[in-house]
Amino acid sequence: MPTPKRVLTIDGGGLRGVFSAAIIERMEAVTGKPAREYFDCFYGTSTGAILAAGLAHGMSASELKQFYLDKGAQVFEKLPFYQIIKKLLYWTYSKKELENELQRVFGDKKLFDVDTLLSIQVKDTRTSTADFYNNFPYTRQQHPDKNLPLWQIIRASTAAPTYFEPELNRYIDGGISCYNNPSYSSFIGATKYLKWPVGTDQLHIYSVGTGYHPPIIPEGALDEQNKIEMAAYMVEELMDDINLLQNQVMKRLEEDQKLCWYKRYTIKFEKASFDHLDIPTAGIDFDKIAEMDAAKYVPKLAEIGSAVAQALVKSEDF
């Protein structure tokens, strides 16, 4: 039987990317291979773009996990006090540190210089559509204009509104679309553009989340929510619902239509889910660790990711 094509997709989620890195670290331990040698293609959105590009670039999951541990607080460095008005009205964090780190890691390498298949999702505000930057043969032939510096594409995909300023005054976080969880887009890319065969024994898609924590409005408090609070609630709730929908679509492709094999690795940040996997919850503030910019909780998120990986990543999946 021929070896199936294997795709690894990684969600967005800010500094919760360290959770994803710990999951992939376990995958590398189980397979005994670097991700780049095991998987045929990587898809990543937002923080997942950092991880997907790093893996395609040849970095190990352990190196990427350490990147978050070492650089998380530095990257999420608030703008100086004298820019307080701009900070409140536009974005909270300077892009400088993230940009510098991406340039340090990826140098002047362009997208088409990467020899492992890679797709990064961004949101194009001029067309109001998701845009896919990948190095597929189709893209190389039909869209040579997409051969931008790799660091810049990643920066665009991580430009979360209110957190970081847009890239090229045009592109924002790819998670502001249906593709924060890029699982279904990876199926389309694999079958339509890469022309890979379908079937549960032909195409395997591994989806790594960053953990999720749906927003809850306490009983009796809904009438007291102001416009800003409700806007934030709606964005977060819609993104969580879209992620769940992506997962449901993928399970239908697998279970009903037998078009691919699919496995999702993530956890809901709540006590019941942790108890189900026998993961200790003492001292965990689920609201705090779920924040995309909670730099002080990065070590705890890495620890949680490793525990979830031990529970969910099974040798029979590979």
Short mmCIF file of C-alpha atoms in Angstrom, two decimals:
data_model
loop_
_atom_site.label_atom_id
_atom_site.label_comp_id
_atom_site.label_asym_id
_atom_site.label_seq_id
_atom_site.Cartn_x
_atom_site.Cartn_y
_atom_site.Cartn_z
CA MET A 1 0.00 0.00 0.00
CA PRO A 2 1.42 3.42 -0.93
CA THR A 3 2.33 5.85 1.85
CA PRO A 4 -0.45 8.43 2.30
CA LYS A 5 0.21 12.11 1.80
CA ARG A 6 0.36 13.82 5.20
CA VAL A 7 -0.65 17.40 5.95
CA LEU A 8 -0.14 19.23 9.25
CA THR A 9 -2.35 22.24 9.92
CA ILE A 10 -1.88 24.66 12.82
CA ASP A 11 -4.42 27.16 14.15
CA GLY A 12 -3.96 30.76 15.16
CA GLY A 13 -4.06 31.79 18.82
CA GLY A 14 -1.29 34.24 19.72
CA LEU A 15 1.07 33.07 22.44
CA ARG A 16 -1.00 29.90 22.79
CA GLY A 17 1.15 28.75 19.87
CA VAL A 18 3.50 27.36 22.52
CA PHE A 19 0.72 24.85 23.35
CA SER A 20 0.70 23.77 19.69
CA ALA A 21 4.49 23.52 19.62
CA ALA A 22 4.34 21.12 22.56
CA ILE A 23 1.80 18.95 20.71
CA ILE A 24 4.04 18.81 17.64
CA GLU A 25 7.06 18.11 19.83
CA ARG A 26 5.27 14.96 20.96
CA MET A 27 4.48 14.06 17.34
CA GLU A 28 8.18 14.25 16.50
CA ALA A 29 9.00 12.03 19.48
CA VAL A 30 6.38 9.44 18.49
CA THR A 31 7.41 9.30 14.82
CA GLY A 32 11.12 9.55 15.57
CA LYS A 33 11.44 12.09 12.77
CA PRO A 34 11.54 15.86 12.41
CA ALA A 35 8.15 17.14 11.27
CA ARG A 36 9.69 18.25 7.99
CA GLU A 37 10.62 14.65 7.21
CA TYR A 38 7.30 13.15 8.21
CA PHE A 39 4.76 15.61 6.82
CA ASP A 40 4.45 16.49 3.15
CA CYS A 41 2.78 19.86 3.59
CA PHE A 42 2.23 22.48 6.30
CA TYR A 43 -0.66 24.91 6.70
CA GLY A 44 -0.58 27.68 9.30
CA THR A 45 -2.58 30.74 10.24
CA SER A 46 -1.40 33.58 12.49
CA THR A 47 0.74 32.02 15.24
CA GLY A 48 0.30 28.79 13.31
CA ALA A 49 2.06 30.50 10.40
CA ILE A 50 5.13 30.96 12.60
CA LEU A 51 5.09 27.28 13.51
CA ALA A 52 4.30 25.97 10.02
CA ALA A 53 7.00 28.12 8.40
CA GLY A 54 9.51 27.21 11.10
CA LEU A 55 8.89 23.49 10.62
CA ALA A 56 9.06 23.78 6.82
CA HIS A 57 12.25 25.79 7.27
CA GLY A 58 13.79 22.85 9.14
CA MET A 59 13.36 23.89 12.77
CA SER A 60 12.28 21.32 15.35
CA ALA A 61 9.15 21.69 17.44
CA SER A 62 11.37 21.91 20.52
CA GLU A 63 13.20 24.87 19.03
CA LEU A 64 9.92 26.56 18.21
CA LYS A 65 8.57 25.93 21.69
CA GLN A 66 11.68 27.52 23.13
CA PHE A 67 11.18 30.48 20.78
CA TYR A 68 7.85 31.21 22.48
CA LEU A 69 9.33 30.68 25.94
CA ASP A 70 12.27 32.99 25.24
CA LYS A 71 10.66 35.63 23.07
CA GLY A 72 6.98 35.72 24.03
CA ALA A 73 7.18 38.64 26.45
CA GLN A 74 9.63 40.45 24.20
CA VAL A 75 7.43 40.16 21.11
CA PHE A 76 4.35 41.34 23.01
CA GLU A 77 6.04 44.55 24.06
CA LYS A 78 3.61 47.40 24.55
CA LEU A 79 4.10 50.63 22.70
CA PRO A 80 5.84 53.39 24.69
CA PHE A 81 3.84 55.70 26.90
CA TYR A 82 4.16 58.69 24.57
CA GLN A 83 2.15 56.71 21.98
CA ILE A 84 -0.62 56.01 24.45
CA ILE A 85 -3.31 57.73 22.34
CA LYS A 86 -2.34 55.80 19.20
CA LYS A 87 -2.13 52.60 21.22
CA LEU A 88 -5.66 52.98 22.54
CA LEU A 89 -7.12 53.89 19.18
CA TYR A 90 -5.27 51.49 16.89
CA TRP A 91 -3.03 48.74 18.26
CA THR A 92 -1.48 47.73 21.54
CA TYR A 93 1.89 46.23 20.62
CA SER A 94 4.80 47.32 18.50
CA LYS A 95 5.52 45.16 15.47
CA LYS A 96 9.25 45.85 15.78
CA GLU A 97 10.27 42.95 18.04
CA LEU A 98 8.25 40.36 16.14
CA GLU A 99 9.51 41.68 12.83
CA ASN A 100 13.11 41.60 14.05
CA GLU A 101 12.78 38.02 15.31
CA LEU A 102 11.18 36.80 12.08
CA GLN A 103 13.94 38.42 10.04
CA ARG A 104 16.56 36.88 12.31
CA VAL A 105 15.11 33.38 11.91
CA PHE A 106 14.18 33.44 8.22
CA GLY A 107 16.65 35.99 6.88
CA ASP A 108 16.09 36.97 3.27
CA LYS A 109 14.50 33.64 2.29
CA LYS A 110 11.47 34.06 0.05
CA LEU A 111 8.41 31.84 -0.02
CA PHE A 112 9.42 30.00 -3.18
CA ASP A 113 12.86 29.28 -1.68
CA VAL A 114 11.24 26.89 0.80
CA ASP A 115 11.48 23.37 -0.61
CA THR A 116 8.78 21.90 1.66
CA LEU A 117 5.16 22.57 0.74
CA LEU A 118 3.84 25.45 2.84
CA SER A 119 0.68 27.55 2.90
CA ILE A 120 0.08 30.65 5.03
CA GLN A 121 -3.31 32.35 5.27
CA VAL A 122 -3.70 36.14 5.49
CA LYS A 123 -6.69 38.49 5.22
CA ASP A 124 -6.57 41.03 2.38
CA THR A 125 -8.54 44.09 3.49
CA ARG A 126 -8.58 45.56 -0.03
CA THR A 127 -10.51 42.62 -1.42
CA SER A 128 -12.16 41.48 1.84
CA THR A 129 -11.05 37.90 1.16
CA ALA A 130 -8.70 35.37 2.65
CA ASP A 131 -5.49 35.14 0.63
CA PHE A 132 -3.34 32.03 0.47
CA TYR A 133 0.42 32.43 0.19
CA ASN A 134 1.92 29.08 -0.71
CA ASN A 135 4.77 27.60 -2.70
CA PHE A 136 2.70 25.05 -4.62
CA PRO A 137 3.61 24.41 -8.28
CA TYR A 138 0.33 26.04 -9.31
CA THR A 139 1.17 29.22 -7.40
CA ARG A 140 4.73 29.36 -8.70
CA GLN A 141 3.40 29.21 -12.27
CA GLN A 142 0.24 31.30 -11.99
CA HIS A 143 1.03 33.79 -9.21
CA PRO A 144 4.76 34.65 -9.15
CA ASP A 145 3.84 37.91 -7.37
CA LYS A 146 3.26 35.90 -4.20
CA ASN A 147 6.99 35.19 -3.86
CA LEU A 148 7.46 37.67 -1.02
CA PRO A 149 9.97 37.43 1.84
CA LEU A 150 8.83 34.65 4.15
CA TRP A 151 9.14 36.79 7.27
CA GLN A 152 6.81 39.39 5.74
CA ILE A 153 4.11 36.86 4.88
CA ILE A 154 4.24 35.51 8.44
CA ARG A 155 4.09 39.04 9.85
CA ALA A 156 0.99 39.70 7.74
CA SER A 157 -0.71 36.54 8.97
CA THR A 158 0.00 37.49 12.61
CA ALA A 159 -1.22 41.10 12.36
CA ALA A 160 -4.18 40.62 14.66
CA PRO A 161 -6.36 43.76 14.72
CA THR A 162 -5.97 45.83 17.93
CA TYR A 163 -2.82 43.83 18.77
CA PHE A 164 -0.43 44.57 15.86
CA GLU A 165 -0.56 47.02 13.00
CA PRO A 166 -1.34 45.72 9.47
CA GLU A 167 1.39 44.67 7.05
CA LEU A 168 1.85 46.81 3.94
CA ASN A 169 -1.17 48.82 5.09
CA ARG A 170 -3.26 46.01 3.59
CA TYR A 171 -2.94 42.58 5.23
CA ILE A 172 -4.19 41.52 8.65
CA ASP A 173 -4.35 38.31 10.64
CA GLY A 174 -5.47 35.32 8.59
CA GLY A 175 -7.60 34.26 11.53
CA ILE A 176 -10.07 37.04 10.69
CA SER A 177 -11.65 34.64 8.22
CA CYS A 178 -12.97 31.09 8.04
CA TYR A 179 -9.41 29.79 8.13
CA ASN A 180 -8.07 30.36 11.63
CA ASN A 181 -8.34 26.58 11.68
CA PRO A 182 -7.00 25.84 8.17
CA SER A 183 -8.01 22.16 8.04
CA TYR A 184 -10.60 22.41 5.30
CA SER A 185 -8.49 24.77 3.21
CA SER A 186 -5.70 22.19 3.43
CA PHE A 187 -8.06 19.55 2.04
CA ILE A 188 -8.93 21.84 -0.88
CA GLY A 189 -5.28 22.68 -1.45
CA ALA A 190 -4.25 19.03 -1.38
CA THR A 191 -6.95 17.76 -3.71
CA LYS A 192 -7.58 20.70 -6.06
CA TYR A 193 -4.17 22.34 -6.40
CA LEU A 194 -1.71 19.58 -5.51
CA LYS A 195 -3.88 16.94 -7.22
CA TRP A 196 -3.35 14.40 -4.47
CA PRO A 197 -5.71 11.41 -4.44
CA VAL A 198 -8.51 11.21 -1.89
CA GLY A 199 -9.30 8.40 0.52
CA THR A 200 -8.72 7.56 4.18
CA ASP A 201 -5.66 5.56 3.14
CA GLN A 202 -4.40 8.20 0.70
CA LEU A 203 -4.66 11.55 2.52
CA HIS A 204 -4.03 12.11 6.22
CA ILE A 205 -4.71 15.54 7.76
CA TYR A 206 -3.45 16.28 11.27
CA SER A 207 -4.97 19.41 12.82
CA VAL A 208 -3.31 21.08 15.82
CA GLY A 209 -5.24 23.69 17.78
CA THR A 210 -4.09 26.23 20.34
CA GLY A 211 -6.73 25.36 22.92
CA TYR A 212 -10.03 27.21 23.05
CA HIS A 213 -12.10 29.00 25.68
CA PRO A 214 -15.47 30.28 24.46
CA PRO A 215 -16.48 33.59 26.05
CA ILE A 216 -19.26 33.36 28.62
CA ILE A 217 -21.55 36.21 29.67
CA PRO A 218 -22.81 35.51 33.21
CA GLU A 219 -26.49 35.27 33.92
CA GLY A 220 -28.09 38.67 34.24
CA ALA A 221 -25.10 40.54 32.77
CA LEU A 222 -26.04 40.65 29.09
CA ASP A 223 -28.06 43.86 29.36
CA GLU A 224 -25.05 45.57 30.96
CA GLN A 225 -22.61 44.87 28.13
CA ASN A 226 -21.45 47.96 26.24
CA LYS A 227 -20.74 48.14 22.51
CA ILE A 228 -17.00 47.50 22.85
CA GLU A 229 -17.56 44.48 25.09
CA MET A 230 -20.17 43.05 22.74
CA ALA A 231 -17.96 43.64 19.70
CA ALA A 232 -15.14 41.71 21.37
CA TYR A 233 -17.58 38.97 22.39
CA MET A 234 -18.96 38.62 18.86
CA VAL A 235 -15.53 38.35 17.22
CA GLU A 236 -14.29 35.74 19.69
CA GLU A 237 -17.54 33.77 19.61
CA LEU A 238 -17.67 33.73 15.81
CA MET A 239 -14.06 32.54 15.57
CA ASP A 240 -14.73 29.73 18.05
CA ASP A 241 -17.87 28.68 16.16
CA ILE A 242 -16.01 28.69 12.84
CA ASN A 243 -13.28 26.51 14.33
CA LEU A 244 -15.91 24.04 15.50
CA LEU A 245 -17.56 24.11 12.08
CA GLN A 246 -14.23 23.38 10.39
CA ASN A 247 -13.82 20.37 12.64
CA GLN A 248 -17.33 19.13 11.90
CA VAL A 249 -16.81 19.51 8.14
CA MET A 250 -13.57 17.54 8.33
CA LYS A 251 -15.17 14.75 10.34
CA ARG A 252 -17.93 14.49 7.72
CA LEU A 253 -15.32 14.29 4.95
CA GLU A 254 -13.70 11.45 6.86
CA GLU A 255 -16.61 9.51 8.31
CA ASP A 256 -19.34 10.02 5.72
CA GLN A 257 -17.46 10.47 2.45
CA LYS A 258 -14.21 8.63 3.25
CA LEU A 259 -12.22 11.32 1.44
CA CYS A 260 -9.43 11.64 4.03
CA TRP A 261 -8.25 10.54 7.45
CA TYR A 262 -8.52 13.37 9.97
CA LYS A 263 -7.39 13.89 13.56
CA ARG A 264 -7.73 17.01 15.71
CA TYR A 265 -5.45 17.74 18.69
CA THR A 266 -6.62 20.46 21.08
CA ILE A 267 -8.46 20.99 24.36
CA LYS A 268 -11.12 23.24 25.81
CA PHE A 269 -9.69 25.37 28.60
CA GLU A 270 -12.08 24.28 31.34
CA LYS A 271 -11.85 22.04 34.36
CA ALA A 272 -14.09 19.28 32.98
CA SER A 273 -11.93 18.79 29.89
CA PHE A 274 -8.73 18.72 31.93
CA ASP A 275 -10.24 16.28 34.43
CA HIS A 276 -11.26 14.01 31.54
CA LEU A 277 -7.60 13.73 30.52
CA ASP A 278 -6.36 13.55 34.13
CA ILE A 279 -4.49 16.85 33.80
CA PRO A 280 -4.11 18.74 37.12
CA THR A 281 -5.95 22.05 37.26
CA ALA A 282 -4.64 23.42 40.54
CA GLY A 283 -3.53 27.03 40.16
CA ILE A 284 -4.81 27.38 36.57
CA ASP A 285 -6.82 30.49 35.73
CA PHE A 286 -8.56 29.38 32.52
CA ASP A 287 -9.60 32.91 31.60
CA LYS A 288 -6.03 34.19 31.86
CA ILE A 289 -4.21 31.38 30.06
CA ALA A 290 -6.67 31.64 27.16
CA GLU A 291 -5.68 35.24 26.39
CA MET A 292 -3.62 35.51 23.20
CA ASP A 293 -1.12 37.91 24.78
CA ALA A 294 -0.73 36.37 28.26
CA ALA A 295 3.08 36.35 28.20
CA LYS A 296 3.45 35.40 31.88
CA TYR A 297 1.51 32.18 31.27
CA VAL A 298 3.59 30.89 28.36
CA PRO A 299 5.49 28.38 30.54
CA LYS A 300 2.20 27.06 31.94
CA LEU A 301 0.75 26.78 28.41
CA ALA A 302 3.81 24.79 27.33
CA GLU A 303 3.33 22.50 30.32
CA ILE A 304 -0.36 22.04 29.50
CA GLY A 305 0.47 21.37 25.86
CA SER A 306 2.88 18.61 26.85
CA ALA A 307 0.27 17.02 29.13
CA VAL A 308 -2.41 17.18 26.43
CA ALA A 309 0.04 15.72 23.92
CA GLN A 310 0.78 12.78 26.19
CA ALA A 311 -2.94 12.09 26.41
CA LEU A 312 -3.97 12.66 22.79
CA VAL A 313 -0.99 11.93 20.52
CA LYS A 314 -1.01 8.17 19.99
CA SER A 315 1.49 6.06 18.08
CA GLU A 316 -1.34 4.43 16.11
CA ASP A 317 -2.08 7.83 14.53
CA PHE A 318 1.20 7.71 12.63
#
